Coordinates of C-alpha atoms in Angstrom, one line a residue:
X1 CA 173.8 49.9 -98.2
X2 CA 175.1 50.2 -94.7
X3 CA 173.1 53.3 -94.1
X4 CA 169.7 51.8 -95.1
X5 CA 170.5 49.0 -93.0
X6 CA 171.0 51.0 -90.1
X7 CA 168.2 53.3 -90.6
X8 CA 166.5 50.6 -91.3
X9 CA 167.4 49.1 -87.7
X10 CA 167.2 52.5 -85.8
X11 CA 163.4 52.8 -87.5
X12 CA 162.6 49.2 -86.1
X13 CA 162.6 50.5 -82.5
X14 CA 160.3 53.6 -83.6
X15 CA 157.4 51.0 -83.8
X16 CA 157.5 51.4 -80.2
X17 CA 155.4 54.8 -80.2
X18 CA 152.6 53.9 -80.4
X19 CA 152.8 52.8 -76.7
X20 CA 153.6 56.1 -75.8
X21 CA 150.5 57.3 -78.0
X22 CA 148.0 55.2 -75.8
X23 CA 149.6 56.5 -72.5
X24 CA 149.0 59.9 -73.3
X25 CA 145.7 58.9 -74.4
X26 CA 144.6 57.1 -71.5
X27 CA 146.2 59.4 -69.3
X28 CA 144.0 62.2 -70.9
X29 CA 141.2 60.4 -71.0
X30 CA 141.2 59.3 -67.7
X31 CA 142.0 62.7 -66.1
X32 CA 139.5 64.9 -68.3
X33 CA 136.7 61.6 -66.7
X34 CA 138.5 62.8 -63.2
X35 CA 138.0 66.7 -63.5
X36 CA 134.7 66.3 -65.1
X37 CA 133.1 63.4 -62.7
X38 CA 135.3 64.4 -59.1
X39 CA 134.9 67.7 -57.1
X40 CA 138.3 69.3 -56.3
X41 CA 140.1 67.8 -52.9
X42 CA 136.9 65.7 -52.5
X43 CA 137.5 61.9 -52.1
X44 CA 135.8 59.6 -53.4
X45 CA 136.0 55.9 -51.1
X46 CA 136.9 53.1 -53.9
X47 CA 138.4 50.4 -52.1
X48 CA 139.9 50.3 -48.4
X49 CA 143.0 52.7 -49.3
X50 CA 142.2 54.0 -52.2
X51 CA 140.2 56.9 -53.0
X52 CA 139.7 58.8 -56.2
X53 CA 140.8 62.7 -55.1
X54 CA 140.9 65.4 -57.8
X55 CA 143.7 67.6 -56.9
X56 CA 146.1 70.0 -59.2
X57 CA 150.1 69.8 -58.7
X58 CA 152.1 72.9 -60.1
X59 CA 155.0 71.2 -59.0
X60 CA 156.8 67.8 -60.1
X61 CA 156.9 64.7 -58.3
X62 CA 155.9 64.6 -54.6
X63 CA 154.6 68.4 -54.8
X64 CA 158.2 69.1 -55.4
X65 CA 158.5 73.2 -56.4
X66 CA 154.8 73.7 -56.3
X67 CA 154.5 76.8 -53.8
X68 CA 157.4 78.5 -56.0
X69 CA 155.9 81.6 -57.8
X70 CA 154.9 80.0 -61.1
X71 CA 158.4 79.9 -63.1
X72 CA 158.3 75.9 -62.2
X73 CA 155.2 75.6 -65.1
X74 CA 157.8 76.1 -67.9
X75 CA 160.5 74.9 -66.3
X76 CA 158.9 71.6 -66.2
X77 CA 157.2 72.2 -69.6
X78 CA 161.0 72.8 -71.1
X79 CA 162.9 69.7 -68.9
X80 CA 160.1 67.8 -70.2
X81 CA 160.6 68.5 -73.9
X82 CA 164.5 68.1 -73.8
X83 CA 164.1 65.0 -72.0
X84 CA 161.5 63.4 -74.7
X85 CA 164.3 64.7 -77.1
X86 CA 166.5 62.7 -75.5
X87 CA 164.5 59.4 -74.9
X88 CA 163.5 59.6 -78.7
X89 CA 167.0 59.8 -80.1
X90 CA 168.1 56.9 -77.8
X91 CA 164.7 54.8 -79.0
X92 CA 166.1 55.6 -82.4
X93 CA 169.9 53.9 -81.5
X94 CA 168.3 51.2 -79.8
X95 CA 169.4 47.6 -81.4
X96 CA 166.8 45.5 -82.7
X97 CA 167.1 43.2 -79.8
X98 CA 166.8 46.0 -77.3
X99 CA 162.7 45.0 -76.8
X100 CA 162.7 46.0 -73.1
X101 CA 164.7 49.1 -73.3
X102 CA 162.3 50.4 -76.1
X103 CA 159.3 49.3 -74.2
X104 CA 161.0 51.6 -71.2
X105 CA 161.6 54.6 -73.2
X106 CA 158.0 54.8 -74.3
X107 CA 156.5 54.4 -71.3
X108 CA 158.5 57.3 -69.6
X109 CA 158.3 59.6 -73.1
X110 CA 153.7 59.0 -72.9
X111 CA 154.2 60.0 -69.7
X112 CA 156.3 62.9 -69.7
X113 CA 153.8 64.2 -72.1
X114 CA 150.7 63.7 -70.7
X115 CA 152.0 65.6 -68.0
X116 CA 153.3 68.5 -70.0
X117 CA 150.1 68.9 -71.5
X118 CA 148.5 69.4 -68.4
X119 CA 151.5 71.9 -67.8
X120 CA 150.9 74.0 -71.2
X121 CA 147.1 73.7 -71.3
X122 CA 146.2 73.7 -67.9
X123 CA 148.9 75.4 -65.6
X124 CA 149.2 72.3 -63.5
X125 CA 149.1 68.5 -63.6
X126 CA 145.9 66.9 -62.9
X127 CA 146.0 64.2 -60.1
X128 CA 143.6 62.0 -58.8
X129 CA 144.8 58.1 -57.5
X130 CA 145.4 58.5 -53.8
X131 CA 146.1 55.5 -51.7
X132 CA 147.1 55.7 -47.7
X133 CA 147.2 53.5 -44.9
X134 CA 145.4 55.1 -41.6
X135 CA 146.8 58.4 -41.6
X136 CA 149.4 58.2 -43.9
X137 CA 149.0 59.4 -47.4
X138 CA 150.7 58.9 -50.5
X139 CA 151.3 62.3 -52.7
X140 CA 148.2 61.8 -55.2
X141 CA 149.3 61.1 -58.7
X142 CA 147.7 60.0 -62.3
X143 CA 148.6 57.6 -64.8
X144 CA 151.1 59.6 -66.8
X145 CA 153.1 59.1 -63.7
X146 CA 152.7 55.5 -63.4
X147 CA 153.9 55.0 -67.0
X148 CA 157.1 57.2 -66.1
X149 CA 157.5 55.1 -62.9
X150 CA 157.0 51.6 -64.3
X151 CA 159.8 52.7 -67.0
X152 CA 161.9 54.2 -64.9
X153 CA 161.5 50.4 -62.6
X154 CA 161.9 48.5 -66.2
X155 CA 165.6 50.5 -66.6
X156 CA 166.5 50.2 -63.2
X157 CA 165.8 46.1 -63.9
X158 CA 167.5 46.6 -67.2
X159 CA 170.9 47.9 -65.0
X160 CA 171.1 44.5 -63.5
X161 CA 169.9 42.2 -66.3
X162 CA 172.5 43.2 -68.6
X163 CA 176.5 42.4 -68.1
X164 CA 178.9 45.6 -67.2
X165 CA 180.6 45.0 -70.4
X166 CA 177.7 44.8 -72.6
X167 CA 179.0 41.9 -73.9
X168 CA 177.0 38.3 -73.9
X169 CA 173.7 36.7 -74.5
X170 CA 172.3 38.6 -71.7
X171 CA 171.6 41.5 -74.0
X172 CA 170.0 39.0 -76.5
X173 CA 167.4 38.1 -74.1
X174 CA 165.1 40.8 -74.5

């Protein structure tokens, strides 16, 4: 009886995928619209600091690794899959009450994908939201990465909501 009831609470917080199945499918939707409607390094004026730029990163975040010699694409591709390893068996321990954690995982787990398809299939991650202020311009990025950073921000939050002990109501709240 105890193990049903705690597969049956460790499968609650699986729900939560299918979040991470629309990020990776607006994230591929909206870059396959990007490299179909947008000509490479061209931008494309939306609002006053924002342009739509097509652009191809072989590294990670912030260009990081991108002009080494190629091993980067599977090293990514690999860090990518352990870590999605990882955030699914955490999803899976989650306790039912653990909403915003779940929602967190998710979000970073579509993400990670939808950029490691682009690895695999592609060779590099297609980019194309570029904001800047005057001359100053932020590393172009998608939405796979927004997904990764607003889950990244939600844990971050998380840190601080919940007591050091993990004791309390303050776990409860979510």
């Amino acid at each position: 009886m105890d193990a049903v009831m705690t597969e049956g609470r460790a499968g609650s917080k699986l729900k939560w995928l299918w979040l991470a199945v629309l990020v990776v499918a607006i994230d591929l939707g909206t870059k396959a619209m990007a490299t179909a409607m947008l000509t490479y390094g061209n931008p494309v004026p939306v609002l006053p600091s924002f342009n739509l730029t097509l652009l191809h990163n072989t590294g990670a975040a912030f260009s990081f690794l991108a002009d080494a010699a190629g091993w980067q694409r599977w090293f990514f591709v690999t860090l990518a899959v352990v870590v999605s390893v990882v955030l699914v068996g955490w999803l899976r321990k989650l306790k039912t009450y653990e909403t915003w954690t779940a929602i967190a995982i998710v979000l970073i787990l579509g993400g990670a994908i939808g950029n490691v398809y682009d690895r695999v299939v592609h060779g590099y991650v297609v980019d194309f939201l570029h904001f800047y202020w005057q001359d100053w311009h932020f590393p172009a990025f998608n939405l796979a990465d927004t997904a990764i950073t607003i889950g990244a921000a939600m844990m971050i939050i998380d840190a601080f909501r919940k007591p050091a002990d993990g004791s309390g109501d303050a776990n409860r709240s979510n």
